Short mmCIF file of C-alpha atoms in Angstrom, two decimals:
data_model
loop_
_atom_site.label_atom_id
_atom_site.label_comp_id
_atom_site.label_asym_id
_atom_site.label_seq_id
_atom_site.Cartn_x
_atom_site.Cartn_y
_atom_site.Cartn_z
CA UNK A 1377 0.10 -0.04 0.01
CA UNK A 1378 1.53 3.22 -1.00
CA UNK A 1379 -0.34 6.44 -0.24
CA UNK A 1380 0.99 9.79 -1.43
CA UNK A 1381 0.21 11.92 1.35
CA UNK A 1382 0.30 15.78 0.56
CA UNK A 1383 1.09 18.50 2.88
CA UNK A 1384 0.40 22.33 2.26
CA UNK A 1385 1.35 24.50 4.95
CA UNK A 1386 -0.67 23.11 7.97
CA UNK A 1387 -2.94 21.04 5.97
CA UNK A 1388 -2.36 17.19 5.52
CA UNK A 1389 -4.59 15.65 2.71
CA UNK A 1390 -4.78 11.69 3.09
CA UNK A 1391 -5.77 10.19 -0.25
CA UNK A 1392 -7.34 7.00 1.03
CA UNK A 1393 -6.69 3.76 -1.01
CA UNK A 1394 -8.88 2.04 -3.41
CA UNK A 1395 -9.46 -0.54 -0.50
CA UNK A 1396 -9.15 0.09 3.06
CA UNK A 1397 -9.00 -2.83 5.27
CA UNK A 1398 -7.56 -3.64 8.96
CA UNK A 1399 -4.15 -4.01 7.79
CA UNK A 1400 -4.19 -0.71 5.82
CA UNK A 1401 -5.93 1.29 8.48
CA UNK A 1402 -3.21 0.38 11.01
CA UNK A 1403 -0.30 1.37 8.68
CA UNK A 1404 -2.12 4.59 7.90
CA UNK A 1405 -2.98 5.54 11.49
CA UNK A 1406 0.73 5.28 12.32
CA UNK A 1407 1.92 7.34 9.40
CA UNK A 1408 -0.88 10.21 9.63
CA UNK A 1409 0.16 10.21 13.40
CA UNK A 1410 3.66 10.80 12.59
CA UNK A 1411 2.92 13.57 9.85
CA UNK A 1412 0.50 15.37 12.15
CA UNK A 1413 3.37 15.73 14.78
CA UNK A 1414 6.17 16.41 12.52
CA UNK A 1415 4.48 18.96 10.15
CA UNK A 1416 2.15 20.68 13.19
CA UNK A 1417 -0.82 19.91 10.80
CA UNK A 1418 -3.93 21.69 11.74
CA UNK A 1419 -6.09 20.59 9.08
CA UNK A 1420 -6.58 16.79 8.35
CA UNK A 1421 -8.31 15.95 5.13
CA UNK A 1422 -9.35 12.44 4.06
CA UNK A 1423 -10.06 12.04 0.53
CA UNK A 1424 -12.13 9.23 -0.51
CA UNK A 1425 -12.17 9.99 -4.23
CA UNK A 1426 -10.62 6.71 -5.26
CA UNK A 1427 -12.18 4.47 -2.40
CA UNK A 1428 -14.33 1.49 -3.42
CA UNK A 1429 -14.22 -0.67 -0.43
CA UNK A 1430 -13.67 0.07 3.30
CA UNK A 1431 -14.26 -1.93 6.30
CA UNK A 1432 -15.16 -0.81 9.66
CA UNK A 1433 -11.44 -0.05 10.54
CA UNK A 1434 -11.87 3.13 8.60
CA UNK A 1435 -14.15 4.22 11.46
CA UNK A 1436 -11.13 3.68 14.05
CA UNK A 1437 -8.69 5.33 12.00
CA UNK A 1438 -10.92 8.58 11.59
CA UNK A 1439 -11.93 8.47 15.37
CA UNK A 1440 -8.34 8.23 16.43
CA UNK A 1441 -7.25 11.03 14.15
CA UNK A 1442 -10.16 13.05 15.18
CA UNK A 1443 -9.11 12.76 18.85
CA UNK A 1444 -5.33 13.53 17.91
CA UNK A 1445 -6.45 16.58 15.98
CA UNK A 1446 -8.64 17.85 18.84
CA UNK A 1447 -5.33 17.60 20.93
CA UNK A 1448 -3.77 19.87 18.40
CA UNK A 1449 -6.74 22.18 18.14
CA UNK A 1450 -7.16 21.15 14.61
CA UNK A 1451 -9.78 20.07 12.26
CA UNK A 1452 -10.66 16.96 10.34
CA UNK A 1453 -12.40 16.72 7.21
CA UNK A 1454 -13.59 14.06 4.78
CA UNK A 1455 -14.14 14.86 1.06
CA UNK A 1456 -15.41 13.04 -2.19
CA UNK A 1457 -17.44 10.77 -0.20
CA UNK A 1458 -19.19 7.92 -2.24
CA UNK A 1459 -22.83 6.64 -1.24
CA UNK A 1460 -21.22 3.87 0.59
CA UNK A 1461 -18.98 6.07 2.53
CA UNK A 1462 -21.71 8.45 3.24
CA UNK A 1463 -23.80 5.51 4.51
CA UNK A 1464 -21.05 4.26 6.93
CA UNK A 1465 -20.44 7.86 8.14
CA UNK A 1466 -24.18 8.57 9.21
CA UNK A 1467 -24.48 4.99 10.68
CA UNK A 1468 -21.33 5.21 12.65
CA UNK A 1469 -21.88 8.89 13.79
CA UNK A 1470 -18.49 9.99 12.06
CA UNK A 1471 -20.59 12.72 10.40
CA UNK A 1472 -20.69 14.27 14.02
CA UNK A 1473 -16.87 14.33 14.23
CA UNK A 1474 -15.75 15.00 10.81
CA UNK A 1475 -16.45 17.79 8.81
CA UNK A 1476 -17.28 17.29 4.90
CA UNK A 1477 -17.22 21.19 3.87
CA UNK A 1478 -13.46 21.51 3.22
CA UNK A 1479 -12.60 23.94 0.47
CA UNK A 1480 -9.16 24.36 0.66
CA UNK A 1481 -6.83 26.42 2.96
CA UNK A 1482 -8.67 29.76 2.75
CA UNK A 1483 -12.11 27.87 3.52
#
């Protein structure tokens, strides 16, 4: 799994892979936490534009990173959610923690 994280100023964009399972989620969590700490990230953006499959481990990744960003007084966003991802967001309550209105650094 190769994820091409993008960092622009204090914004980290995480292009979610085509398939996100438990193994991928574990690796991503570790890498994202490292980048948040190293780059002083204030906005974390999960981009689901390429994601076709995800299991419940995505919920754990996002809740964990939401808590991390809360400690840094940052924000978490999810963009390009497909219908399946939207359903998971609403049924799991992620829509109450993660914003979906990201429009760039100037918001």
